[in-house]
XYZ file of C-alpha atoms in Angstrom:
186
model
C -5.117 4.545 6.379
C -6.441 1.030 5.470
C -3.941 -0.737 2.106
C -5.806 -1.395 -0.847
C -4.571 -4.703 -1.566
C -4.642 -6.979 -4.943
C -3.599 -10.533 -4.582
C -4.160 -13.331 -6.926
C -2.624 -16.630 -8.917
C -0.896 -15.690 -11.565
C 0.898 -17.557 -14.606
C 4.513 -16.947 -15.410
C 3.378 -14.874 -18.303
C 1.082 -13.221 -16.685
C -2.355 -14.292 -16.714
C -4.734 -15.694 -13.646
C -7.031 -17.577 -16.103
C -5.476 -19.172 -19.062
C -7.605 -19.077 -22.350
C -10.241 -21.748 -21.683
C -10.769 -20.282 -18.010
C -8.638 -22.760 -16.188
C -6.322 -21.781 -13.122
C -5.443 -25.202 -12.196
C -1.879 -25.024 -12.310
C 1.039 -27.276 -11.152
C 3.030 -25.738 -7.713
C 0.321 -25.844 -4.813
C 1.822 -26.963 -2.265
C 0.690 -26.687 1.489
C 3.353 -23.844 1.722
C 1.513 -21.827 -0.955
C -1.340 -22.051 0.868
C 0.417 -20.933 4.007
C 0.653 -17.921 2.007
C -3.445 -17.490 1.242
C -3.821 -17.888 4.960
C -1.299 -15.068 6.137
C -3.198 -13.183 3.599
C -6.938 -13.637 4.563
C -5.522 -12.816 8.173
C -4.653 -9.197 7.412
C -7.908 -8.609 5.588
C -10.770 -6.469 6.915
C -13.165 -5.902 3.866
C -12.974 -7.955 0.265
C -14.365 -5.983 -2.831
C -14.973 -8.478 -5.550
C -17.441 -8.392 -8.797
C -20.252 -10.612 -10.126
C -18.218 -13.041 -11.316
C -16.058 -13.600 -8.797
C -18.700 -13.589 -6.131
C -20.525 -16.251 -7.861
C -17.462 -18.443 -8.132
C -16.591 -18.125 -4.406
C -20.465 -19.117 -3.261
C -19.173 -22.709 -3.290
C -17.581 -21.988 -0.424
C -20.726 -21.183 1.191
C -22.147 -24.874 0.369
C -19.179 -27.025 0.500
C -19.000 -30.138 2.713
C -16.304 -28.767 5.214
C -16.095 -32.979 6.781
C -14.398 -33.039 3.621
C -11.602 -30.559 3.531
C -8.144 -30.348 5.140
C -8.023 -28.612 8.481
C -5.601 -25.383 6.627
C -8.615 -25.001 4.217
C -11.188 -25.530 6.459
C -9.226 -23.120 8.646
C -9.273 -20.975 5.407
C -13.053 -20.982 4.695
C -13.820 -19.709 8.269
C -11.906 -16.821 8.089
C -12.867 -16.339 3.758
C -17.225 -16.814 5.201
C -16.813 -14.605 8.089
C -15.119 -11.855 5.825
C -17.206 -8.814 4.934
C -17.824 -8.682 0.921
C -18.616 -5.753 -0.978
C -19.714 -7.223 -4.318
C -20.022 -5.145 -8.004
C -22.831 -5.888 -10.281
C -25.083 -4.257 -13.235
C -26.794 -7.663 -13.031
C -27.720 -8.711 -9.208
C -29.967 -7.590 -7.382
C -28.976 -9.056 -4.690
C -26.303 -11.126 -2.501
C -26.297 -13.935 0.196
C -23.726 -14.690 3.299
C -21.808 -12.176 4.692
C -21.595 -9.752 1.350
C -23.300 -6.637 0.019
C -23.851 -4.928 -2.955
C -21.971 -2.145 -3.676
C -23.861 1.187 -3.581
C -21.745 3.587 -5.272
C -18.893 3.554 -7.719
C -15.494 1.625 -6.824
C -13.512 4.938 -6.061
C -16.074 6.421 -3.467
C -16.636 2.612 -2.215
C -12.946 2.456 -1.132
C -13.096 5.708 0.033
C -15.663 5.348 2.586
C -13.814 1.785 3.639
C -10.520 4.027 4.098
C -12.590 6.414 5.852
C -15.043 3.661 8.012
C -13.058 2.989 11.608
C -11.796 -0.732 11.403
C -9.054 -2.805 10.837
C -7.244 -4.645 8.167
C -6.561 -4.293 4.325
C -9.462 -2.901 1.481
C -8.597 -6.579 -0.435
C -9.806 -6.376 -4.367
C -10.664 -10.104 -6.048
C -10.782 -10.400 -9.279
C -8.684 -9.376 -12.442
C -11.274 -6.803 -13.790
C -12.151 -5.183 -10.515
C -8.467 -4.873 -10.206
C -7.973 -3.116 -13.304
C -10.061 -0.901 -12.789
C -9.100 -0.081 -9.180
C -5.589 0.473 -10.916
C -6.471 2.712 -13.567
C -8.004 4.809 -10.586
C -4.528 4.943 -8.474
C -6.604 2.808 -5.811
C -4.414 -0.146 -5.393
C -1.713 0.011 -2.851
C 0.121 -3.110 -2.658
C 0.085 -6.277 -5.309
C 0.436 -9.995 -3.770
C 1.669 -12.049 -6.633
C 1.561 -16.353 -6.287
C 3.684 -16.906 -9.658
C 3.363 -20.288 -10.981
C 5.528 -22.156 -13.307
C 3.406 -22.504 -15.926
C 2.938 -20.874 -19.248
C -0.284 -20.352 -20.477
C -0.202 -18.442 -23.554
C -3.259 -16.168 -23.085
C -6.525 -15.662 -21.372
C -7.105 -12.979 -18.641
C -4.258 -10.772 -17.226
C -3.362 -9.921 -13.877
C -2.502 -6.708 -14.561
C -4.755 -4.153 -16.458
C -3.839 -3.365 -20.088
C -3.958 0.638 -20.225
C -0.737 1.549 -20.852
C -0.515 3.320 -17.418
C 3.400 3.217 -15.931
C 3.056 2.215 -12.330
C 6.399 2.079 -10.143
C 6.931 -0.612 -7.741
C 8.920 -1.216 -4.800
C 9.824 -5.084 -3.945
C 8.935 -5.839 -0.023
C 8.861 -9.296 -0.128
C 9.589 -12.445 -2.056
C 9.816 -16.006 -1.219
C 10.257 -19.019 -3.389
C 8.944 -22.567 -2.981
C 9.849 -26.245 -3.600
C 7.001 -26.616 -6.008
C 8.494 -23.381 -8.031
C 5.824 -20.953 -7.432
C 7.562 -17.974 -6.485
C 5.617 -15.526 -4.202
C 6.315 -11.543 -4.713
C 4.736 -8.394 -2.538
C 4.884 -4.762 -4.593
C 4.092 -1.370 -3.007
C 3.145 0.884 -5.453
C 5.913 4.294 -5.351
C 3.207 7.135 -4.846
């Protein structure tokens, strides 16, 4: 069965936007990226909402002459990468993403069920919560970075749900990000 993965940035405390909606934070370093890579690699299908959708269309538009060759190598595997995207408001979506036609439970279901390859990868703080409340998410990829930022949106979602993990991989960096993998104890 396909993992239902959730990987993000995340502040030291916790959050992966700080109050005023920045996630700029001091530690990337090429081997952090490494880490993005390995992740987009093992990816079959990204679920992400309006927001984040909207964010990530820069991607489609951006000047690649202008990029490094690991993010240029980056944005051909993130464009080529099925979406399923959740909105109230679209009506509809452009590159390789569609809208979501049923709730987030039955989407993943049908992805878990579909034939294919690679993780079920959820984007996105408030997606995740909600996947998470559900008992969808499998594994959580965590890029801690040393930075403090007092507030704003949290990685993890705030329903006072107990959710046992099991540590299958950490690394740390020069920069002082740390990097941590979780399986969720079913």
């Amino acid at each position: 069965m396909r993992r239902v993965t959730y990987s993000m940035s995340v502040s030291l405390d916790g959050f992966v936007q700080g109050p005023d909606g920045d996630f700029d934070w001091p530690g990337l370093s090429d081997e952090v990226f490494d880490v993005a890579l390995d992740e987009i690699r093992e990816v079959g299908v990204h679920l992400m909402g309006r927001l984040l959708y909207e964010a990530m269309l820069y991607w489609e538009t951006v000047d690649q002459s202008a990029l490094a060759a690991p993010v240029q190598q980056w944005l051909g595997l993130w464009n080529a990468l099925p979406k399923v995207v959740f909105s109230r408001s679209l009506s509809t979506v452009r590159g390789n993403a569609r809208l979501a036609d049923s709730g987030l439970a039955d989407e993943i279901a049908r992805l878990r069920a579909e034939p294919g390859d690679g993780d079920i990868a959820i984007g996105g703080a408030t997606l995740a919560a909600e996947a998470a409340t559900l008992g969808l998410i499998d594994e959580y990829h965590m890029r801690v970075y040393p930075v403090l930022v007092g507030g704003g949106l949290p990685f993890f979602a705030r329903d006072e749900q107990r959710i046992d993990l099991e540590l299958l991989e950490t690394r740390s960096f020069d920069s002082g990000v740390a990097y941590l993998r979780y399986r969720v104890r079913r």
